[in-house]
Coordinates of C-alpha atoms and ligand atoms in Angstrom, one line a residue:
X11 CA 132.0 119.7 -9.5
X12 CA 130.4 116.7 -7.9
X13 CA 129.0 116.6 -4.7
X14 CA 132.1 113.6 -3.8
X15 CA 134.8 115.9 -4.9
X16 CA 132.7 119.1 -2.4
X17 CA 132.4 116.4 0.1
X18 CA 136.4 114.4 0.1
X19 CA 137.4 119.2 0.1
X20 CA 135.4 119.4 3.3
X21 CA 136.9 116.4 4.9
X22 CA 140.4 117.9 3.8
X23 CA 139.6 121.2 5.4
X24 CA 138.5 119.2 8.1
X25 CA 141.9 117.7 8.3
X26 CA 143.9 120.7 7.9
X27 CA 141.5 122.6 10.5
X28 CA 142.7 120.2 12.7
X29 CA 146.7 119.7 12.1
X30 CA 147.2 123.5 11.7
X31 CA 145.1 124.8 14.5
X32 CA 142.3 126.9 14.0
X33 CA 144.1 130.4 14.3
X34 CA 146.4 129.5 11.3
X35 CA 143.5 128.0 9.7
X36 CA 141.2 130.7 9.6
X37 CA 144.1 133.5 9.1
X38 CA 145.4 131.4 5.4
X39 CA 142.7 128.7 5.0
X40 CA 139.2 130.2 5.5
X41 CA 139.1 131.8 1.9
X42 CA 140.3 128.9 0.0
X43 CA 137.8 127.2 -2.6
X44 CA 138.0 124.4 -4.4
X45 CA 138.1 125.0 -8.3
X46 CA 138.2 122.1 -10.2
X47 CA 140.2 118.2 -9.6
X48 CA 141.6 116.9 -12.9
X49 CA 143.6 113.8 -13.2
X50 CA 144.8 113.8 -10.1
X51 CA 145.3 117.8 -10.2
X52 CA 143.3 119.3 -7.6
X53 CA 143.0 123.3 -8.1
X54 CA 142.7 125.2 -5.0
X55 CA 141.8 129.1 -5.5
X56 CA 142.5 132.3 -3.1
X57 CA 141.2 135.9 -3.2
X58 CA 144.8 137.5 -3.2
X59 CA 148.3 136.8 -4.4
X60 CA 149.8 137.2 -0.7
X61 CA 147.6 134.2 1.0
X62 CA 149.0 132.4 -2.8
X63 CA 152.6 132.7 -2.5
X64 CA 152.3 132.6 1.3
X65 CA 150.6 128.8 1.7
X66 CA 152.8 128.0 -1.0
X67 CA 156.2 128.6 0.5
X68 CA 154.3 127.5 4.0
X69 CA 151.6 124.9 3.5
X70 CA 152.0 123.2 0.0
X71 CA 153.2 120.2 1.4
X72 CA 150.5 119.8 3.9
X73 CA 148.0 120.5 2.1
X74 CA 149.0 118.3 -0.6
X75 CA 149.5 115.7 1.9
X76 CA 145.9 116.6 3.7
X77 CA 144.5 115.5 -0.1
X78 CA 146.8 112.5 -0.4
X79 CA 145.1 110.9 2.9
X80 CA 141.6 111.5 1.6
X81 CA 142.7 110.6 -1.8
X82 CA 144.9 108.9 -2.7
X83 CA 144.8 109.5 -6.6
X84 CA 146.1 112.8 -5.9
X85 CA 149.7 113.8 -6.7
X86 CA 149.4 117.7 -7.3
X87 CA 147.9 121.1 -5.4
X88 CA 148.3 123.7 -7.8
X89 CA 146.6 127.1 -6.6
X90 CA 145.6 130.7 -8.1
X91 CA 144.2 133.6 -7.4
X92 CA 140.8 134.1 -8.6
X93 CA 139.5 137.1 -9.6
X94 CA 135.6 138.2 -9.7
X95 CA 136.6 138.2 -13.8
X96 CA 137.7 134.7 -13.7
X97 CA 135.1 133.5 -11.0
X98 CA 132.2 134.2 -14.0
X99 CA 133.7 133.6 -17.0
X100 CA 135.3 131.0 -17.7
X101 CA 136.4 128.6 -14.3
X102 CA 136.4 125.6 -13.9
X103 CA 138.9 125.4 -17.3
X104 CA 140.7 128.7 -16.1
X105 CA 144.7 129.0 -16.8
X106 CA 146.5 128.7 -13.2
X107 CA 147.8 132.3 -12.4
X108 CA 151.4 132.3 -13.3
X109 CA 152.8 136.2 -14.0
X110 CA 156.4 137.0 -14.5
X111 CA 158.5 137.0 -11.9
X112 CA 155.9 134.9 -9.8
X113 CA 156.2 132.4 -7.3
X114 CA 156.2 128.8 -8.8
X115 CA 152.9 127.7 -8.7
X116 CA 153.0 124.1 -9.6
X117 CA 154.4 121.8 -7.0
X118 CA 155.4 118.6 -7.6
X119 CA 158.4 116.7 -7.2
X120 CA 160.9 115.2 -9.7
X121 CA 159.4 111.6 -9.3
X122 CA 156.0 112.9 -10.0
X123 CA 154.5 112.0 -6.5
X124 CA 154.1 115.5 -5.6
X125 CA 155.3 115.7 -1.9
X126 CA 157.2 119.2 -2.1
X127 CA 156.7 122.4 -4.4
X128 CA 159.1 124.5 -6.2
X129 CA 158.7 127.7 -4.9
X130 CA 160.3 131.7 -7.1
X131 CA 162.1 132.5 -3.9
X132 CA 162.1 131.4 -0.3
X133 CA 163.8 134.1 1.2
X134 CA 161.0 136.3 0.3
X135 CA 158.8 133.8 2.3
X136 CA 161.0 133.3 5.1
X137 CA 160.9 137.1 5.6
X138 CA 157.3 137.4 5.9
X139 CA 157.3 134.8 7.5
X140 CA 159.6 135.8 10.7
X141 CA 162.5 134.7 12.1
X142 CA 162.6 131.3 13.7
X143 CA 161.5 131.9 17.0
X144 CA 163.7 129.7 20.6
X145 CA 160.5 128.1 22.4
X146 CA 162.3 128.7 25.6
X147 CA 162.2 132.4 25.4
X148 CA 159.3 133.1 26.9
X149 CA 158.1 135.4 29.4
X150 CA 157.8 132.6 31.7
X151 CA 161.2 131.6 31.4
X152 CA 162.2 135.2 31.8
X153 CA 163.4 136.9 35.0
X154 CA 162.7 140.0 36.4
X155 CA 164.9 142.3 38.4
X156 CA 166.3 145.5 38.8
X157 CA 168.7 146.0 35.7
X158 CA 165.1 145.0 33.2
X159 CA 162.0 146.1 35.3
X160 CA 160.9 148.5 33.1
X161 CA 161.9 146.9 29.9
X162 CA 160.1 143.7 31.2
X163 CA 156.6 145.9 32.4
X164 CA 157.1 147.3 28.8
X165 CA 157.4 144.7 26.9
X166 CA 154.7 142.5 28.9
X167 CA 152.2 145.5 28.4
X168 CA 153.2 145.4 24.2
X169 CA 152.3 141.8 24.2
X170 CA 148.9 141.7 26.8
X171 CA 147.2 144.8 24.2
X172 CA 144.2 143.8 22.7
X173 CA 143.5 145.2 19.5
X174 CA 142.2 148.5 19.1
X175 CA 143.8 148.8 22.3
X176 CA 145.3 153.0 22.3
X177 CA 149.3 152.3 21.5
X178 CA 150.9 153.8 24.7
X179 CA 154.5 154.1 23.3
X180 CA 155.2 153.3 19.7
X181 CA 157.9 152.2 19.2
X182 CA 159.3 150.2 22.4
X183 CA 163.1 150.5 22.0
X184 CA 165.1 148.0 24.2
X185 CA 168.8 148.2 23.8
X186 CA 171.8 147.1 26.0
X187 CA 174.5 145.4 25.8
X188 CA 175.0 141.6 24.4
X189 CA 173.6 138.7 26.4
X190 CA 171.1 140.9 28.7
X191 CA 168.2 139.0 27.0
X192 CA 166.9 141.8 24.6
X193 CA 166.0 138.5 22.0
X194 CA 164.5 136.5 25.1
X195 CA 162.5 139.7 25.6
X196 CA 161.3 140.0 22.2
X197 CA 161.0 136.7 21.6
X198 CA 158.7 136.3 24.6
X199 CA 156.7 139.4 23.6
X200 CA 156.4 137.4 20.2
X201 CA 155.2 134.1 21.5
X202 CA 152.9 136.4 24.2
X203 CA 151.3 138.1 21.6
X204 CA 150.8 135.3 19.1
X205 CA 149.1 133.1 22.0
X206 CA 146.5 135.4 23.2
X207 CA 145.3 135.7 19.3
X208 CA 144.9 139.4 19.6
X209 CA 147.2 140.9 17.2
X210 CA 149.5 138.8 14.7
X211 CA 153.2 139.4 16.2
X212 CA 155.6 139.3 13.6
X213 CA 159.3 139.3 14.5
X214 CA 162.1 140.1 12.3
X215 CA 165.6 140.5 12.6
X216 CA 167.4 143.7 11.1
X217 CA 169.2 140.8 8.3
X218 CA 166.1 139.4 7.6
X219 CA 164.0 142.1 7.1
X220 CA 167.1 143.8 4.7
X221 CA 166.9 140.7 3.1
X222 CA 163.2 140.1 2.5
X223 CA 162.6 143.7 1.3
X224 CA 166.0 143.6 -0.9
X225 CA 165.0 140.5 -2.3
X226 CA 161.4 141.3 -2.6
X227 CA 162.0 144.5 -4.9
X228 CA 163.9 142.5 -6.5
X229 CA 161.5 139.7 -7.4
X230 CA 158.4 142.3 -7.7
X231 CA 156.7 141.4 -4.7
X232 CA 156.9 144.3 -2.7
X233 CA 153.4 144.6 -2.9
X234 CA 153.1 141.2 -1.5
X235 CA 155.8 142.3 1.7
X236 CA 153.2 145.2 2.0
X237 CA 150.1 143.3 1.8
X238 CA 152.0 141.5 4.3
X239 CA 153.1 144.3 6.8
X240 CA 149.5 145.4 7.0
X241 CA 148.2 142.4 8.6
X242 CA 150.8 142.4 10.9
X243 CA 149.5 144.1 14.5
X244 CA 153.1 143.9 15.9
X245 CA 156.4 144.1 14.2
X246 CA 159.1 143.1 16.3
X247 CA 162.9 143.8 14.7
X248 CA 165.6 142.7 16.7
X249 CA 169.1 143.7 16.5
X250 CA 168.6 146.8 14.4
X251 CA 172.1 147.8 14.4
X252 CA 172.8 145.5 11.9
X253 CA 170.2 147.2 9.6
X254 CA 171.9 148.8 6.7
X255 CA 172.0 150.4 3.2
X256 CA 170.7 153.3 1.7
X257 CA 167.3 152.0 0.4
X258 CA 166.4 149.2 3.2
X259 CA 166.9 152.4 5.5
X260 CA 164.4 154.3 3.2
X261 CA 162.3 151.2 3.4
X262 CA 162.3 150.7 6.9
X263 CA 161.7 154.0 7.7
X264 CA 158.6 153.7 5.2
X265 CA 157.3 150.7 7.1
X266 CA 158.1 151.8 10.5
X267 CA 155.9 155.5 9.4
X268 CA 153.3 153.4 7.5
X269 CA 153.0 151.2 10.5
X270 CA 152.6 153.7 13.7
X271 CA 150.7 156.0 11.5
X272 CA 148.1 153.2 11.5
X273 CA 148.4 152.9 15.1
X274 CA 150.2 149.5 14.7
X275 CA 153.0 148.6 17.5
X276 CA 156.7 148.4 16.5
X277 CA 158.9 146.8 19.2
X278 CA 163.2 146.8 18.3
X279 CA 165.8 145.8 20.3
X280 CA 169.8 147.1 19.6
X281 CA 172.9 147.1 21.3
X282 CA 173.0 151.2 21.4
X283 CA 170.3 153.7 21.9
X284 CA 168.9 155.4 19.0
X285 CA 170.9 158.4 19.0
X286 CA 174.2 156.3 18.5
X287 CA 172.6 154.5 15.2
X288 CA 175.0 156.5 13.4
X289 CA 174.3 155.5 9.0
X290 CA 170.7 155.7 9.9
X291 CA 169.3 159.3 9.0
X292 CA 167.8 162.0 10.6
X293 CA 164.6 161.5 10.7
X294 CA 164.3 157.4 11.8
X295 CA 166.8 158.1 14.4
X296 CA 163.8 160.6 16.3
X297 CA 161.2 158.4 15.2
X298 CA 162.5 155.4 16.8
X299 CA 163.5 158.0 20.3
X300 CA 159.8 159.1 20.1
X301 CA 158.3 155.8 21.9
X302 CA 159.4 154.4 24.8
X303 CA 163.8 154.3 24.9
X304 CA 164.5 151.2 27.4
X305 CA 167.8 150.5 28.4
X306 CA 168.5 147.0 30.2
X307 CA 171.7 146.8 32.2
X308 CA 173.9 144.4 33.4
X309 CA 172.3 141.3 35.1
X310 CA 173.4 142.2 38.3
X311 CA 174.9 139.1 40.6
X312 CA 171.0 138.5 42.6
X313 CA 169.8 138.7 38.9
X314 CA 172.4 136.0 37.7
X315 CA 171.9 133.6 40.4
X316 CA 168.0 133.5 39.9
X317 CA 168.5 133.1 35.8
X318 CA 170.8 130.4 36.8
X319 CA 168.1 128.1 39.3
X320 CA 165.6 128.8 37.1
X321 CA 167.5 127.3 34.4
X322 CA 168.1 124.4 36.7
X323 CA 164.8 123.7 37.1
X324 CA 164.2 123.8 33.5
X325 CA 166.9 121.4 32.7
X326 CA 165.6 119.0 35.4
X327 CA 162.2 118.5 33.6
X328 CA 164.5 116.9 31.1
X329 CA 167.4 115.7 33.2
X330 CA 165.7 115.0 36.6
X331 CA 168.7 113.9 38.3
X332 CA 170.7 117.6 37.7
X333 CA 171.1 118.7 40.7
X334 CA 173.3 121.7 41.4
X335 CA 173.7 122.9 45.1
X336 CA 172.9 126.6 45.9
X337 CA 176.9 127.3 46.3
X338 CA 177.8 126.4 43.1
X339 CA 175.4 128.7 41.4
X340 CA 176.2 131.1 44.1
X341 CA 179.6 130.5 42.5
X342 CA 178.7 130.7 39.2
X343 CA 176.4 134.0 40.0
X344 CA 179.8 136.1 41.3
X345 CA 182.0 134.9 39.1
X346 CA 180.6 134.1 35.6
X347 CA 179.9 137.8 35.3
X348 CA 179.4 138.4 31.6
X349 CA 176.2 138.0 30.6
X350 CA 173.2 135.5 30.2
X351 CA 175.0 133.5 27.5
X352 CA 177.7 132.9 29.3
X353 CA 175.7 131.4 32.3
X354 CA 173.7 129.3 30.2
X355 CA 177.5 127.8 28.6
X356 CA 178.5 127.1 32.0
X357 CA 175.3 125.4 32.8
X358 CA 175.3 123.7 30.3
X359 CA 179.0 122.2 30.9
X360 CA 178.0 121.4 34.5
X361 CA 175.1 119.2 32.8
X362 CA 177.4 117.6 30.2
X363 CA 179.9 116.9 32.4
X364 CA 177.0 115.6 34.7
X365 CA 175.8 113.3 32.1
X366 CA 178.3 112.0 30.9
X367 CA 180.9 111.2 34.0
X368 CA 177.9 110.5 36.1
X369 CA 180.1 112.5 39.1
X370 CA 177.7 114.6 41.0
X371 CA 178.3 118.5 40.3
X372 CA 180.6 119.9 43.3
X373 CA 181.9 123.0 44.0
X374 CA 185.1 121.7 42.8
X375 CA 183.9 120.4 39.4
X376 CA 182.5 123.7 39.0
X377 CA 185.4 125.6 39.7
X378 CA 187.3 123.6 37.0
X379 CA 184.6 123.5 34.3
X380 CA 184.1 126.8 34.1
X381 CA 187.3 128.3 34.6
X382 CA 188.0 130.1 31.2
X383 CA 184.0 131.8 31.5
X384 CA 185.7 133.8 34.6
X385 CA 186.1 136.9 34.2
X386 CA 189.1 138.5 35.6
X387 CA 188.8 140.9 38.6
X388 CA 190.8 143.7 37.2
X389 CA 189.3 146.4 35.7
X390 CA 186.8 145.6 32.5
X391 CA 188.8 147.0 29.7
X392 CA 186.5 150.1 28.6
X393 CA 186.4 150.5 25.2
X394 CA 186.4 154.5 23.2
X395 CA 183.1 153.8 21.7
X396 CA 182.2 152.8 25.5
X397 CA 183.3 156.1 26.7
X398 CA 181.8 158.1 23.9
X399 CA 178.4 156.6 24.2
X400 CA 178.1 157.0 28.2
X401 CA 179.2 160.1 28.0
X402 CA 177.4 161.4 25.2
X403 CA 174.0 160.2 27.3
X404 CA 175.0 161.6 30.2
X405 CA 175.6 165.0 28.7
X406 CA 172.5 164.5 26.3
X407 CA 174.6 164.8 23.0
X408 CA 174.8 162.4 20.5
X409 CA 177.7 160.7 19.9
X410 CA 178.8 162.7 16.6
X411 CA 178.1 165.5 18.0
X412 CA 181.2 164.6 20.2
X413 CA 183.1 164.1 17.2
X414 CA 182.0 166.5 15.0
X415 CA 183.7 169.7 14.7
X416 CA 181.4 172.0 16.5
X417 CA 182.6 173.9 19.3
X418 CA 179.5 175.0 20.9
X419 CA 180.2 174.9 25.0
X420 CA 177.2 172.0 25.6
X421 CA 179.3 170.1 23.4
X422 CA 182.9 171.0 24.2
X423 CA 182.9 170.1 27.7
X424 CA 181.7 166.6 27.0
X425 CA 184.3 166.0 24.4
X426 CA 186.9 167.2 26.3
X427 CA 185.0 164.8 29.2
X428 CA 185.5 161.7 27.1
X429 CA 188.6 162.4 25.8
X430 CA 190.3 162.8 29.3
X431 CA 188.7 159.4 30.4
X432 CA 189.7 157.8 27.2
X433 CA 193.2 159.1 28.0
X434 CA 192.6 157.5 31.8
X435 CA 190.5 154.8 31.2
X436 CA 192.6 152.9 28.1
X437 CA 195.7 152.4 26.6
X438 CA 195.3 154.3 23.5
X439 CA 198.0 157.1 23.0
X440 CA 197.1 160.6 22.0
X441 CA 197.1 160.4 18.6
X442 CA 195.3 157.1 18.6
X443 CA 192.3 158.7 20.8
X444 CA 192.9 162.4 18.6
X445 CA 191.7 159.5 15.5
X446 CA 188.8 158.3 17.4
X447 CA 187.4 161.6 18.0
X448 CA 187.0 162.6 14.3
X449 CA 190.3 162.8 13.4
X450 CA 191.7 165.5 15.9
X451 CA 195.4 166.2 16.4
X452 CA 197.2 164.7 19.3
X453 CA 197.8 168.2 20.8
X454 CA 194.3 168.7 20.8
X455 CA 193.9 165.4 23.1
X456 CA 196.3 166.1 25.3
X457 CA 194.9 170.3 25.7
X458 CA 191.5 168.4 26.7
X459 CA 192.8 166.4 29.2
X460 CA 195.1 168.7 31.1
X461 CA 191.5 170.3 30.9
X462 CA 190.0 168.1 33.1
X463 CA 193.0 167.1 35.3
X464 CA 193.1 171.0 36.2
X465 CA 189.5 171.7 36.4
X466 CA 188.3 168.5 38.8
X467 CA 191.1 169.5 41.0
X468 CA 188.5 172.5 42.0
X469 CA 185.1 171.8 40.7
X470 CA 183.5 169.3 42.8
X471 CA 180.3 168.6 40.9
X472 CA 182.6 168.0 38.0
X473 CA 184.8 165.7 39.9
X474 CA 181.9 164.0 41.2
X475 CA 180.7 163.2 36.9
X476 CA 183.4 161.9 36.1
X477 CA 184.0 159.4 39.3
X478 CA 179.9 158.3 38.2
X479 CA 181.4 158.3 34.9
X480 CA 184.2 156.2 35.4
X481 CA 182.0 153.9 37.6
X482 CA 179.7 153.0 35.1
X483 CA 182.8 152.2 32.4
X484 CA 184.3 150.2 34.7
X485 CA 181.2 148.0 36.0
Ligands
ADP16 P1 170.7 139.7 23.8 O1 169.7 139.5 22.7 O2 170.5 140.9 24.6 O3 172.1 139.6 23.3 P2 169.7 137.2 24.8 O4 168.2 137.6 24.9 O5 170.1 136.4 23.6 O6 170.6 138.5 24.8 O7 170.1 136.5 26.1 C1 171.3 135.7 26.2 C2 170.9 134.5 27.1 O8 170.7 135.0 28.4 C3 169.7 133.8 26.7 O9 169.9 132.5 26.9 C4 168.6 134.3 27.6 O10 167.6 133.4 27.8 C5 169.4 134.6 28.9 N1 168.9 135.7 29.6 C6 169.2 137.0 29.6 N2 168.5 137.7 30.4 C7 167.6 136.9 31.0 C8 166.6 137.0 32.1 N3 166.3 138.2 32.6 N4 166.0 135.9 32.5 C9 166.3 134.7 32.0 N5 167.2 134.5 31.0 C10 167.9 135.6 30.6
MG17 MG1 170.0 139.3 20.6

């Protein structure tokens, strides 16, 4: 190789150094070499098929471009994987590495100028590669109070541990309900963790990572998902409910072992505690209760109406002449109850409407823009899945145990419990809730919740659970 083609691959790792950042650039580019530039064919090398397939499906373009500025006779990247083997016998003339059921490794485009690649499979790639990732969820943008303190300490901790740091709770479990800002959290965690350059955060949702590690066996590359996983210092999996199947359940529990045996950190997020992720087996389901189990409550109304001028704020630094009095978000804050999603929607009408009418936002706008977010004062409608879960923690079952068939007393009472409030609570008929409870008769129902009615009559401690009970349903 001459000393002009060394030189014009310094400049370009000069250039890349520089667009990428140096983080990226030492993590994928450090190891690359220069093998050989034929007819405008430059051949880039890398120790391992992972860092391959990876700047492929993420940097072919840019690094193709990186050469195209420095040079502009080229119109093709190709790279392989060298091996000590190759390195001494026979390179610079060496074959490019293409195996069976490999990634592409040639990139040009149809009209020969090479600006993209063709790459085996992208989902594999965009799996390693993590989910996209909302720049405004960040721990900055996030706000603390009482229903997510600990979640938020937690979390914050995950992302702030330096490497080699002891893991204090492995995994970190978040769940609640939907809109409480498990994805902000994890999100934040994610950008946290990335920025301080400590540990590579990786974060996943349950689909994706089904889907990379389905499609990955599928393609061969497990190895390469692997290879992947262990550079990873923090795996972050959100919404893990949605994780399902036979074998990505034997995989994830694999990954999730593999990982906390080597003193990595797992953080997940779900919308139910880990005793109520019913297909998953035995033995994940007390893995994943052995960290740190989180739950995040509503946002309470103080909670709301903070989110809501910090949001303000934020919108202003695009917007500067939003202005929304106090009362209206006070308004907003007790009425717009649902969750975090729902206050950002009617934020965000306030602002269009804003925008585009030019009117000034009044209480009166506000009222009428937002109407159909309101939730109606009556009683939340509480749901039998509702009932079974917050009874089943507050009895410290699990929820099949409340509809399995065992008639042990720590798990009769609690059945009998839920179905009396289902009865109380809904508008499901007896043999509706008998179904719902593993397929019991409606006599049974009905026995259980004359039960109740005759036992809180005397027993105060148990007329006291259920009022908490009921409480908690209806908030
Ligand atoms: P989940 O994943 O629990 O369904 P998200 O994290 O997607 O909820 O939150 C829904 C919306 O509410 C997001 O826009 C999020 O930023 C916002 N949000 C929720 N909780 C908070 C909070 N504590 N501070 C700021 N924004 C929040
Ligand atoms: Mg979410």
């Amino acid at each position: 190789m001459s000393n002009g083609e060394q030189e014009s691959w310094s400049r370009v790792k000069e250039r890349l150094r520089a667009e990428v950042g140096d983080d990226v650039y030492s993590s994928w580019f450090a190891r690359m070499d220069l093998e050989a530039i034929e007819e405008g064919a430059v051949r880039l090398s890398v120790p391992t098929r992972f860092l391959k397939s990876w700047i492929q499906s993420h940097y072919a373009e840019r690094v193709l471009a990186c050469w195209q500025a420095q040079d502009g006779k080229v119109t093709r990247v190709e790279l392989i994987v060298r091996s000590a083997v190759l390195k001494s016998a026979m390179l610079p003339k060496v074959k490019p590495d293409v195996g069976i059921g490999e990634l592409g490794t040639r990139y040009t485009n149809g009209n020969g100028i090479g600006r993209s690649l063709i790459v085996g499979d992208p989902s594999v790639h965009e799996a390693l590669g993590g989910s996209p990732l909302d720049p405004r969820l960040t721990f900055d943008t996030f706000v603390v109070g009482r229903s997510n303190t600990l979640a938020h300490a937690a979390a914050k901790q995950v992302a702030s541990a330096k490497r080699g740091d002891p893991v204090m709770f492995n995994p970190l479990y978040i769940h609640s309900g939907v809109g409480l800002g498990k994805t902000h959290l994890l999100q934040a965690v994610t950008w946290a963790g990335n920025a301080a350059g400590e540990r590579k955060v990786l974060y996943l949702t349950a689909e994706k990572f089904m889907y990379g590690f389905v499609s990955a066996l599928r393609t061969q590359t497990a190895l390469a998902f692997k290879e992947a996983l262990r550079g990873i210092g923090v795996l972050v999996i959100d919404d893990l409910q949605f994780l399902q199947g036979k074998s990505t359940q034997a995989e994830f529990c694999h990954t999730l072992n593999a990982l906390i045996d080597a003193g990595r950190q797992v953080v997940i997020a779900s919308d139910r505690p880990p005793s109520d992720l019913e297909s998953l087996d035995d033995r994940v389901r007390s893995r994943l209760a052995g960290g740190l189990v989180v739950e995040m409550g509503p946002l309470g109304e103080e909670l709301r109406f903070e989110i809501l001028k910090a949001r303000v704020l934020a919108a202003r630094t695009h917007h500067p002449a939003f202005d929304v009095p106090l009362p209206v978000l006070g308004y907003i804050a007790k009425t717009v109850t649902h969750n975090g999603r729902d206050l950002e929607g009617a934020l965000n009408r306030l602002l269009a409407h804003n925008k585009l009418t030019g009117h000034a936002v009044t209480l009166e706008m506000a009222e009428r823009e937002v109407r159909d977010l309101i939730r109606p004062q009556e009683p939340k409608r509480v749901k039998i899945e509702d009932i079974q879960r917050v009874v089943a923690r507050q009895y410290n079952v699990s929820r099949s145990d409340l509809l399995s068939s065992r008639r042990t007393a720590n798990v009769v009472r609690p059945r009998q419990v839920a179905m009396y409030l289902a009865k109380t609570l809904t508008l499901r008929s007896l043999p509706e809730i008998g179904r719902r409870f593993g397929g019991r008769d409606h006599t049974t129902v009905l026995h259980a919740v004359r039960k109740i009615e005759g036992l809180v009559g005397n027993d105060m401690a148990l007329a006291e659970e259920i009022e908490i009970l009921k409480r908690q349903l209806q908030e």
